[in-house]
Coordinates of C-alpha atoms in Angstrom, one line a residue:
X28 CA 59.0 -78.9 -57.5
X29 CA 61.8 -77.0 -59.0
X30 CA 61.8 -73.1 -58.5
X31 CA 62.0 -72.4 -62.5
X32 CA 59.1 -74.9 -63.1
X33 CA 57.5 -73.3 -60.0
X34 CA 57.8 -70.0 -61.7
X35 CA 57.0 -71.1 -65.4
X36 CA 53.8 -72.8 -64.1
X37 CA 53.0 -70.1 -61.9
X38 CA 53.5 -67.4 -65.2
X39 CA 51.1 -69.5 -67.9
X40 CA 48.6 -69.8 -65.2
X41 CA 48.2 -65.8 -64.7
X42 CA 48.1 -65.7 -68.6
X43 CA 45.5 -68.7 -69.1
X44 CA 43.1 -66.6 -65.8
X45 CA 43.7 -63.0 -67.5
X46 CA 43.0 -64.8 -70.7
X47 CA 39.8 -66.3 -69.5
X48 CA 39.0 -63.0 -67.4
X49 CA 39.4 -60.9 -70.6
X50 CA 37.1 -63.1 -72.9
X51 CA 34.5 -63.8 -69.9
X52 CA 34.1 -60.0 -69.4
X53 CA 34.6 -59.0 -73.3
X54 CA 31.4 -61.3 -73.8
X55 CA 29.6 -60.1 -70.7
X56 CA 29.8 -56.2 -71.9
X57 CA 28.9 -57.0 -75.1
X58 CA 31.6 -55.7 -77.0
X59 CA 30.9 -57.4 -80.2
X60 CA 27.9 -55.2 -80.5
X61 CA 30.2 -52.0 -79.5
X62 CA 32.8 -53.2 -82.1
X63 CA 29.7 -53.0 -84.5
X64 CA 28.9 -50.0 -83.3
X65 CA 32.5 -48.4 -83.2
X66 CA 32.7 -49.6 -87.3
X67 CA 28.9 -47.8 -88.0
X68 CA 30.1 -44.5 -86.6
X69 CA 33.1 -44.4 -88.9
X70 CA 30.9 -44.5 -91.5
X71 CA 29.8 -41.0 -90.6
X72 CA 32.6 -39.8 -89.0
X73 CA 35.3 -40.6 -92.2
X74 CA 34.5 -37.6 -94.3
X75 CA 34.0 -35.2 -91.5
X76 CA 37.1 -36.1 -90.0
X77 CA 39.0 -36.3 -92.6
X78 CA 37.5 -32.6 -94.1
X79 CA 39.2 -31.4 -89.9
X80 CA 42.3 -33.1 -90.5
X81 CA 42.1 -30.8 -94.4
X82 CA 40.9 -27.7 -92.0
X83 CA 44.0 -27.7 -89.9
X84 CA 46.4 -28.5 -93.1
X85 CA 44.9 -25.9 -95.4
X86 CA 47.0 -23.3 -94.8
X87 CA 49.9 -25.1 -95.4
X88 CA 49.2 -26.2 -98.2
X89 CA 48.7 -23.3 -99.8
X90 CA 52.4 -22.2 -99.2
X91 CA 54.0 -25.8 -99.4
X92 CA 51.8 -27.1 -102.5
X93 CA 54.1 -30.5 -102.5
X94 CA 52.2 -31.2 -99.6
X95 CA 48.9 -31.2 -101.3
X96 CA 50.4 -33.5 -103.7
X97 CA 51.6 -35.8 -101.1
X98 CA 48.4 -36.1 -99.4
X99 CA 46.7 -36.8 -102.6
X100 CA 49.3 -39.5 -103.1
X101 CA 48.5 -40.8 -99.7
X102 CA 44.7 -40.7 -100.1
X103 CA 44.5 -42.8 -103.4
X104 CA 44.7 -45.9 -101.8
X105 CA 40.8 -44.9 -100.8
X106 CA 39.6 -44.2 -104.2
X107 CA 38.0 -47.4 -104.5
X108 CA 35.3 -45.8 -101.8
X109 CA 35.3 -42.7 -101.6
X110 CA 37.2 -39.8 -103.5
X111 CA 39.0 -37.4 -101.2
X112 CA 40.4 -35.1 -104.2
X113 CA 37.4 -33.5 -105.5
X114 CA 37.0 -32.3 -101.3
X115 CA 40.2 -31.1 -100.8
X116 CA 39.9 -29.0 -103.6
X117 CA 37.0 -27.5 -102.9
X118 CA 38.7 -26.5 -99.6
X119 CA 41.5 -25.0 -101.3
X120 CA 39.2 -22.6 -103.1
X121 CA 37.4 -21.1 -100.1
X122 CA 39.1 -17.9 -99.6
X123 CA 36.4 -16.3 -96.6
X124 CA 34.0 -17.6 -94.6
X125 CA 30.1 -16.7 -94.7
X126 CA 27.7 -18.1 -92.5
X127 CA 26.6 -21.0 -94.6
X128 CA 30.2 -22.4 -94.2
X129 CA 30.3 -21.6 -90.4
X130 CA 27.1 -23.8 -90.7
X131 CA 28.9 -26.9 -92.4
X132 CA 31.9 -26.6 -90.5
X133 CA 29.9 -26.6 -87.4
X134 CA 27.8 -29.5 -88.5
X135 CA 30.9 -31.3 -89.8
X136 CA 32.6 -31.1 -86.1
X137 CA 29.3 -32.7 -85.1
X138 CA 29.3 -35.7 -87.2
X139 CA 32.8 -36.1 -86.9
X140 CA 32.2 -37.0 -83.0
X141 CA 30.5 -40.2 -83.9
X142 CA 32.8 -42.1 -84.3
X143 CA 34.7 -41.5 -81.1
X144 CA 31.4 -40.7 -79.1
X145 CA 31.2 -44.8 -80.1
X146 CA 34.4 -45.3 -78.6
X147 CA 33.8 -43.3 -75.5
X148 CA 30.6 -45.7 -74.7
X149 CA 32.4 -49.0 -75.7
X150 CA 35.1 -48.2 -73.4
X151 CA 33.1 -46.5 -70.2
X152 CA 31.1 -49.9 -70.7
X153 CA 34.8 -52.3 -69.7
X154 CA 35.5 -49.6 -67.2
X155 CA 32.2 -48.7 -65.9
X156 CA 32.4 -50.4 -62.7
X157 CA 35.5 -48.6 -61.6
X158 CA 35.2 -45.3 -63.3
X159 CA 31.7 -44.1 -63.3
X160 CA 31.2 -40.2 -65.4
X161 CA 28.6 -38.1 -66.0
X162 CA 27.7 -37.9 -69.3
X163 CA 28.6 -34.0 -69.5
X164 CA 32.3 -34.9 -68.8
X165 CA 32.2 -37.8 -72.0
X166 CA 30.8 -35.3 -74.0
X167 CA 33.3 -33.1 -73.3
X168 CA 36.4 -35.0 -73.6
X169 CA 34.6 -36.9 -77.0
X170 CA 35.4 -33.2 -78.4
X171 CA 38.7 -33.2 -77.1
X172 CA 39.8 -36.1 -78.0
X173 CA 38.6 -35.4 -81.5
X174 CA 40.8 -32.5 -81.9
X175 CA 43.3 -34.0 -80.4
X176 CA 43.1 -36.8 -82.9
X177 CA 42.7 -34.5 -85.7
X178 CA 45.6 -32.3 -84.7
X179 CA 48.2 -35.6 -84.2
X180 CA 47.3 -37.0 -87.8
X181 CA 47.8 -33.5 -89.3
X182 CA 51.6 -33.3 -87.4
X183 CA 52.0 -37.3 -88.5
X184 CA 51.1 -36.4 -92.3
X185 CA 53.6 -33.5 -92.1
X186 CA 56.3 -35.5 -90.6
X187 CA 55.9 -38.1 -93.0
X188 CA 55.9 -35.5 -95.7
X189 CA 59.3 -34.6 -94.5
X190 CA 60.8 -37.5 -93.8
X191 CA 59.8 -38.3 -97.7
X192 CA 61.7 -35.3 -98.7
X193 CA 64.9 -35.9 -96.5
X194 CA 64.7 -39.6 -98.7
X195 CA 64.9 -37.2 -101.5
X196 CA 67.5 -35.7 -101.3
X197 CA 70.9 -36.8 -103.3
X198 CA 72.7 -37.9 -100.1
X199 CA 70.1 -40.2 -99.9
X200 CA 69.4 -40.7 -103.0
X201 CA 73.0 -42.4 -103.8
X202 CA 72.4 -45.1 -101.1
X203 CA 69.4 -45.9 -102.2
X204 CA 70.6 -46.5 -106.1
X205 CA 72.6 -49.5 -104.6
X206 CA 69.5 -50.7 -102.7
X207 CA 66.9 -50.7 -105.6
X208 CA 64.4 -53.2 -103.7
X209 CA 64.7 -50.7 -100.3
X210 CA 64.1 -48.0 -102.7
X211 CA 61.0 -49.7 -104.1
X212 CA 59.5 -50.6 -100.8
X213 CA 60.1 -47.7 -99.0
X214 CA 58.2 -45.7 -101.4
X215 CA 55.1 -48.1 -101.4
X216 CA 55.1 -48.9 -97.5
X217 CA 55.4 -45.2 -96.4
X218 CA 51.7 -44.3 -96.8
X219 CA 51.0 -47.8 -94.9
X220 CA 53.7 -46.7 -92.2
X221 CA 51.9 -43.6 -91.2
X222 CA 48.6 -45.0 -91.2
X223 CA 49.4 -47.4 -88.9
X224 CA 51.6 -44.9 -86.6
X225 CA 48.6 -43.0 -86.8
X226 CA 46.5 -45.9 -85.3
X227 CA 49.1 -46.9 -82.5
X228 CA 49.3 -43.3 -81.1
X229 CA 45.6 -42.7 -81.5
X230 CA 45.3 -46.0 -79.5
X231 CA 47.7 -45.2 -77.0
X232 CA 45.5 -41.9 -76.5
X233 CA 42.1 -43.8 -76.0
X234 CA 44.0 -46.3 -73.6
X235 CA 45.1 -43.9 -71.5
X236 CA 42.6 -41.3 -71.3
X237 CA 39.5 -42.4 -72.1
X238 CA 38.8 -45.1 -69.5
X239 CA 39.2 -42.5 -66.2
X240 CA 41.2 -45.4 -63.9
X241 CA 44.7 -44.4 -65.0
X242 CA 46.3 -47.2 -66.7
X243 CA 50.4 -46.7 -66.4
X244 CA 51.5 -45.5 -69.7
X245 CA 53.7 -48.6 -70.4
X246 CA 50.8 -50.7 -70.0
X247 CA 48.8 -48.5 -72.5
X248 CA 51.9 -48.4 -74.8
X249 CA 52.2 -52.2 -74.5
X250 CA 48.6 -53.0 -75.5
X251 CA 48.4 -50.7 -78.1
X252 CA 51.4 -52.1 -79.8
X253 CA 49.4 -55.3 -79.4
X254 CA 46.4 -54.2 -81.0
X255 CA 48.3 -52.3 -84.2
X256 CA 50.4 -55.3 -84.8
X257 CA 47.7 -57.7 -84.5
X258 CA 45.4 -56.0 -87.0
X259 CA 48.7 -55.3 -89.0
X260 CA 48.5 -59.3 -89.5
X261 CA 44.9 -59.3 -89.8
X262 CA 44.7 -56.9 -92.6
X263 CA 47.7 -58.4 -94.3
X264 CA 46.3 -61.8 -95.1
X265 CA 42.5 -60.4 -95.6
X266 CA 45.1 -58.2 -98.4
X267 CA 46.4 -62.0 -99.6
X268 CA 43.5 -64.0 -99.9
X269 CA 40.9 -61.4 -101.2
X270 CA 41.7 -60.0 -104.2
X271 CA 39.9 -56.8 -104.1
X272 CA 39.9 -55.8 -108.1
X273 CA 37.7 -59.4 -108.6
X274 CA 34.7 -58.6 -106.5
X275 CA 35.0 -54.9 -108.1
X276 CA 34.8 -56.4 -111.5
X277 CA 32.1 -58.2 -110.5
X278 CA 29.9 -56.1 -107.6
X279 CA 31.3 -53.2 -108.5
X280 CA 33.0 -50.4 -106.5
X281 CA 30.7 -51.1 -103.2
X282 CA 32.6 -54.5 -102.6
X283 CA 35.7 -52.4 -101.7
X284 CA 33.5 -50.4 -99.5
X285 CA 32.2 -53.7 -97.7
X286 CA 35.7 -55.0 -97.0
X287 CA 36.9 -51.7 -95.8
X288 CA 34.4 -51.8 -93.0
X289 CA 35.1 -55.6 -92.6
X290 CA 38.7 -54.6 -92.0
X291 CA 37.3 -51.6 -89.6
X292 CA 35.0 -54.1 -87.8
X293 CA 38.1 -56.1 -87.2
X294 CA 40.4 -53.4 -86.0
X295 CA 37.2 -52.6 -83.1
X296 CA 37.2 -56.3 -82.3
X297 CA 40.7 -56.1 -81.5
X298 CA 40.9 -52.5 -80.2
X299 CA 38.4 -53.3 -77.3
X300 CA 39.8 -56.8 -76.9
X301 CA 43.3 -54.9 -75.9
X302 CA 41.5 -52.6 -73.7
X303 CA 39.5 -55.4 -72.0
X304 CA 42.8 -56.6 -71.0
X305 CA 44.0 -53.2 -69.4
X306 CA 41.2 -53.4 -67.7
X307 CA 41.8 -57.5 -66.5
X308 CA 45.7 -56.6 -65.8
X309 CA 45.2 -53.5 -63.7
X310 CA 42.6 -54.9 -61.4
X311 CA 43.8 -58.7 -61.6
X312 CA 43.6 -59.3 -58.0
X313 CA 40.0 -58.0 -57.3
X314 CA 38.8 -59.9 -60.7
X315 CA 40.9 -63.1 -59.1
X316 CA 39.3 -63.0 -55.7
X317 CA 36.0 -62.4 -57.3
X318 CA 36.1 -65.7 -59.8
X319 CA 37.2 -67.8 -56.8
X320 CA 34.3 -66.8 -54.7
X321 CA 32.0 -67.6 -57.2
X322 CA 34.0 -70.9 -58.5
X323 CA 31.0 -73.8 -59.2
X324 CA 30.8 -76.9 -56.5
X325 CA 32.6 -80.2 -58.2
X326 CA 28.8 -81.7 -58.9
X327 CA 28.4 -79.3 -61.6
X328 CA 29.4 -81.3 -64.3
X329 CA 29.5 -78.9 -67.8
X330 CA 33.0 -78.2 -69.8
X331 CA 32.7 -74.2 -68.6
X332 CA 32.7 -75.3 -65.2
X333 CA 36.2 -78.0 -65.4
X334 CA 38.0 -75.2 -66.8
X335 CA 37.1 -72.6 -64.6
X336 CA 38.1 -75.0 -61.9
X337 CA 41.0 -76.1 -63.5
X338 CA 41.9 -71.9 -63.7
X339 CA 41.1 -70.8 -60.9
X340 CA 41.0 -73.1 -57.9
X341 CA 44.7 -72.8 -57.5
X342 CA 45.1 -68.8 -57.0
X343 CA 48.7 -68.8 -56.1
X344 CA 48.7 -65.0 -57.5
X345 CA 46.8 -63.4 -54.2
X346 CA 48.8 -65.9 -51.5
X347 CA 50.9 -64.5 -49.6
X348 CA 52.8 -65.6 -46.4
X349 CA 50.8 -63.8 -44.2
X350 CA 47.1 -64.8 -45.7
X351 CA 48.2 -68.6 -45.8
X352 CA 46.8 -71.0 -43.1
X353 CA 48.1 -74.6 -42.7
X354 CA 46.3 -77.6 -40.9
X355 CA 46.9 -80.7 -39.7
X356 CA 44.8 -83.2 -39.2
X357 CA 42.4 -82.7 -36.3
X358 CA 43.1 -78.9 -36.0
X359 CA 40.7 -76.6 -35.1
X360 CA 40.5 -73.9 -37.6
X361 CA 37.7 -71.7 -35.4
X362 CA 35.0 -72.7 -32.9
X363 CA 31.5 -71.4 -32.6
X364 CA 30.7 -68.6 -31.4
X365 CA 34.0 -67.2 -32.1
X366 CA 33.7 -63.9 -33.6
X367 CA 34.3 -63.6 -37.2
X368 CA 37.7 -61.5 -38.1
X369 CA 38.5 -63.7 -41.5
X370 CA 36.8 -65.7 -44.0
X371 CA 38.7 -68.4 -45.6
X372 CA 39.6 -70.0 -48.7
X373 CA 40.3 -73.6 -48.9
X374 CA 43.0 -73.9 -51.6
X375 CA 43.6 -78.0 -50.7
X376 CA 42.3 -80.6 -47.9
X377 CA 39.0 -81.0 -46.4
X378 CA 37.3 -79.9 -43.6
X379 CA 34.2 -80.7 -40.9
X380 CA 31.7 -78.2 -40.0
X381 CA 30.0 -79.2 -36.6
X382 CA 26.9 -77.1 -35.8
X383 CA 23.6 -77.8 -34.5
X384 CA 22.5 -79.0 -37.3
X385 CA 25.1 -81.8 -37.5
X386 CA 28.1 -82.7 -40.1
X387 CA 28.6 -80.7 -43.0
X388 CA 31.9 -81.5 -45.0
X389 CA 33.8 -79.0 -46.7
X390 CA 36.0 -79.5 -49.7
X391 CA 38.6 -78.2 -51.9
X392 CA 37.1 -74.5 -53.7
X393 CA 34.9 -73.8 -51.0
X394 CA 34.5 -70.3 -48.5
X395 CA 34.2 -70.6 -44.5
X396 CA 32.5 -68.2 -42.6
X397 CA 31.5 -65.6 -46.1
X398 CA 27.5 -65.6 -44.7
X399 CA 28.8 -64.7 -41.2
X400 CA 30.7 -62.1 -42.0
X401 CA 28.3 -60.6 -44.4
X402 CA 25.3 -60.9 -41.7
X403 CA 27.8 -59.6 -38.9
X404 CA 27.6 -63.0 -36.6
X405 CA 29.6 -65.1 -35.2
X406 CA 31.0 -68.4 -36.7
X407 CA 28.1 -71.0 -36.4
X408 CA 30.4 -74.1 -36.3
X409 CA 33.5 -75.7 -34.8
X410 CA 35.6 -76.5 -37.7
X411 CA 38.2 -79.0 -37.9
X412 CA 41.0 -80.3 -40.5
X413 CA 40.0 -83.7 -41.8
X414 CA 43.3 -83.8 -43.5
X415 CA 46.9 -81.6 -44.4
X416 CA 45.0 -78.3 -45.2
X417 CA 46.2 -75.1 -47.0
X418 CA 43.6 -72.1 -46.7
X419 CA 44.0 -68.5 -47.8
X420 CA 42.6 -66.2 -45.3
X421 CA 40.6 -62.9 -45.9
X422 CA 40.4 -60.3 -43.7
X423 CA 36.3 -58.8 -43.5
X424 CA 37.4 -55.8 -45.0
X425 CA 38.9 -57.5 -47.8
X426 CA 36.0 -59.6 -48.3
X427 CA 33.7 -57.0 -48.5
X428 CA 35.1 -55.5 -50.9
X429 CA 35.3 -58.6 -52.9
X430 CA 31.1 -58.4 -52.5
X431 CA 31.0 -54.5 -53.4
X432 CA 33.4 -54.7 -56.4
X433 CA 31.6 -57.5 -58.3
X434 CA 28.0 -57.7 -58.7
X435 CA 28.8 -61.5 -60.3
X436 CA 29.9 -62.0 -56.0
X437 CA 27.4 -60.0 -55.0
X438 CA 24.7 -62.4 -56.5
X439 CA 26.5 -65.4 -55.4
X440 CA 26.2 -64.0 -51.6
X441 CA 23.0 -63.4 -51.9
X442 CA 22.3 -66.8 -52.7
X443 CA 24.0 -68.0 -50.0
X444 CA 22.7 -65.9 -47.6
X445 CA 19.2 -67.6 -48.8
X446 CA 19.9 -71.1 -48.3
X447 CA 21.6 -70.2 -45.2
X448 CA 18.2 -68.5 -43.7
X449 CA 16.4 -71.0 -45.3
X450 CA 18.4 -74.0 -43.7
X451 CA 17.4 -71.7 -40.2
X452 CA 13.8 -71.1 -40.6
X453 CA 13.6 -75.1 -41.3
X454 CA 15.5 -76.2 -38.8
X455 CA 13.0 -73.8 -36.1
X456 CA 9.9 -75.1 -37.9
X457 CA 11.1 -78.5 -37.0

């Protein structure tokens, strides 16, 4: 085989096991239900974040009042649900604050850390098994991150405003009369620009923070591009193929609030999606080791179990020159009695167990010695290559922690161990 096809085949294998790894797991933590989750505390986080993000840009509205007409420019494209104008200006009129309104603001900090209280759970749940908190510490950085949220879209909002006035100025303004079209759509796209700048930082923030294992900051960059550019698509041809003034004229204004929290459902679905996949890429190997340990015997016969035989049966990924073992024919691979320092992997060949028992023949996807080295005994068998045989070899240690790291393994060992003491209280009984 070629070293470029080599590499190519060795490249869309990783992506078709981290794609298979990411939608196994996605399914297994349930994060359609946390996506559904994630959208139902928006509901009652919008208005009390949004009334922060007002808190913090008060002041400067007062002594910049283009600002205010800025954001009230930005904010139209929610009037079909809900009417942020009437709010703001109530703000604008409060000149002191009495205890009624140390009340509301405290009550609307507290509603506002549903939504990313929702978050914190979804993500501890892909996480969990490597990054275990106490729940003091995620309420603590859910408040954090709220702010911190709060206080980025407020800096975003004022940069845009900014940037919008730079446009505005004649310099500017003479290039653009020659580019009427870039005129037009940078005006219309510049409230859709920070919104989605707004999303791709926050999610950069949630990647990297939230999830307590330290995901390198490229990664989290990477995946959070990913996840804004995908629900950039998303949202664009919901935008082409659902015309949102129709269902209004018919259902009425609450058929803009359903696809908004369609579209927000959506953006969960992908936003955990992405961070499923930190989560696969940063601990690839363990995940790897884990699915071939618990890869199903060639008599199992269902579509699941061909593909993940066809994935992962190969795992070229963790092989290394110094955990590969080759056979020839008739070579011994251990003896009984010998004391267990590795378990093995047979990645190709076949092999023949001889115990007490008799003949057991081992094939292609199968572990040697796992129940030995989990019980702490020697090898039970002499074991010798019935053909050319390639075997990757794990040290106890690192098979342990194959055991300890997945529970999936964990219940596959314990299986094993059954038979095997079942095969020995038989065998006495006899």
């Amino acid at each position: 085989m070629s070293s470029p096809k080599a590499y190519f085949k060795k490249i869309f294998s990783r992506f078709g096991q981290m794609l298979y790894l990411t939608i196994s797991n996605f399914t297994k933590n349930a994060m359609w239900e946390s996506a559904s989750a994630c959208a139902f505390g928006f509901i009652f986080s919008f208005i009390p974040v949004t009334m922060i993000i007002f808190t913090v840009l008060v002041g400067i509205l007062r002594i910049y009042p283009n600002i205010y007409n800025f954001i009230i420019s930005f904010t139209e494209q929610f009037d079909s649900v809900v009417k942020i104008t009437p709010v703001l200006d109530k703000m604008m009129e409060i000149r002191s604050f009495s205890s009624f309104n140390i009340f509301l603001g405290v009550w609307v900090i507290w509603m506002a850390r549903k939504l990313f209280n929702s978050i914190i759970m979804a993500l501890n749940k892909v996480f969990r098994s490597v990054s275990p908190r106490k729940s003091w510490f995620n309420q603590i950085l859910t408040f954090i991150i709220e702010f911190s949220i709060t206080l980025i879209i407020a800096v975003v909002i004022i940069a845009a405003f900014i940037f919008s006035q730079i446009l505005s100025l004649p310099f500017f303004q003479t290039i653009l009369e020659y580019f009427p079209i870039l005129q037009k759509q940078s005006s219309a796209n510049l409230g859709t620009f920070v919104l989605y700048f707004i999303l791709f930082i926050s999610t950069v923030i949630a990647y990297r923070i939230i999830p307590g294992t330290k995901p390198l900051l490229r990664r989290c960059i990477f995946y959070a591009a990913l996840s804004t550019a995908t629900f950039f698509i998303v949202s664009y041809f919901l935008n082409m193929f659902m015309n949102v003034t129709n269902y209004n004229a018919v259902y009425g204004t609450i058929s803009s609030l359903v696809v908004l929290m369609m579209k927000v459902y959506m953006f969960f679905i992908i936003f955990l999606f992405c961070a499923q996949m930190i989560y696969v890429s940063q601990f690839f190997d363990t995940l790897l080791r884990s699915e071939i340990y618990q890869l199903p015997p060639f008599s199992c016969k269902s579509a699941g179990d061909y593909l993940r035989r066809f994935l992962f049966i190969n795992p070229s990924e963790i092989q290394t020159p110094y955990n590969t073992v080759h056979l020839n024919i008739g070579d011994t691979l251990y003896k009984k009695d010998d004391k267990v320092s590795r378990v093995y992997y047979l990645k190709s060949g076949a092999l023949s167990e001889a115990s007490d028992q008799g003949f057991t023949l081992r094939s292609q996807g199968c572990f040697l010695g796992d129940v030995q080295c989990i019980l702490n005994q020697t090898y039970q068998a002499d074991t010798q290559a019935l053909t050319e045989c390639e075997l990757i070899s794990f040290t106890a240690d690192e098979f342990m922690q194959i055991i300890e790291k997945s529970h999936h393994a964990a219940r596959k060992a314990i299986s094993k161990i059954s038979e095997y003491t079942a095969g020995i209280i038989k065998n006495g009984q006899e």
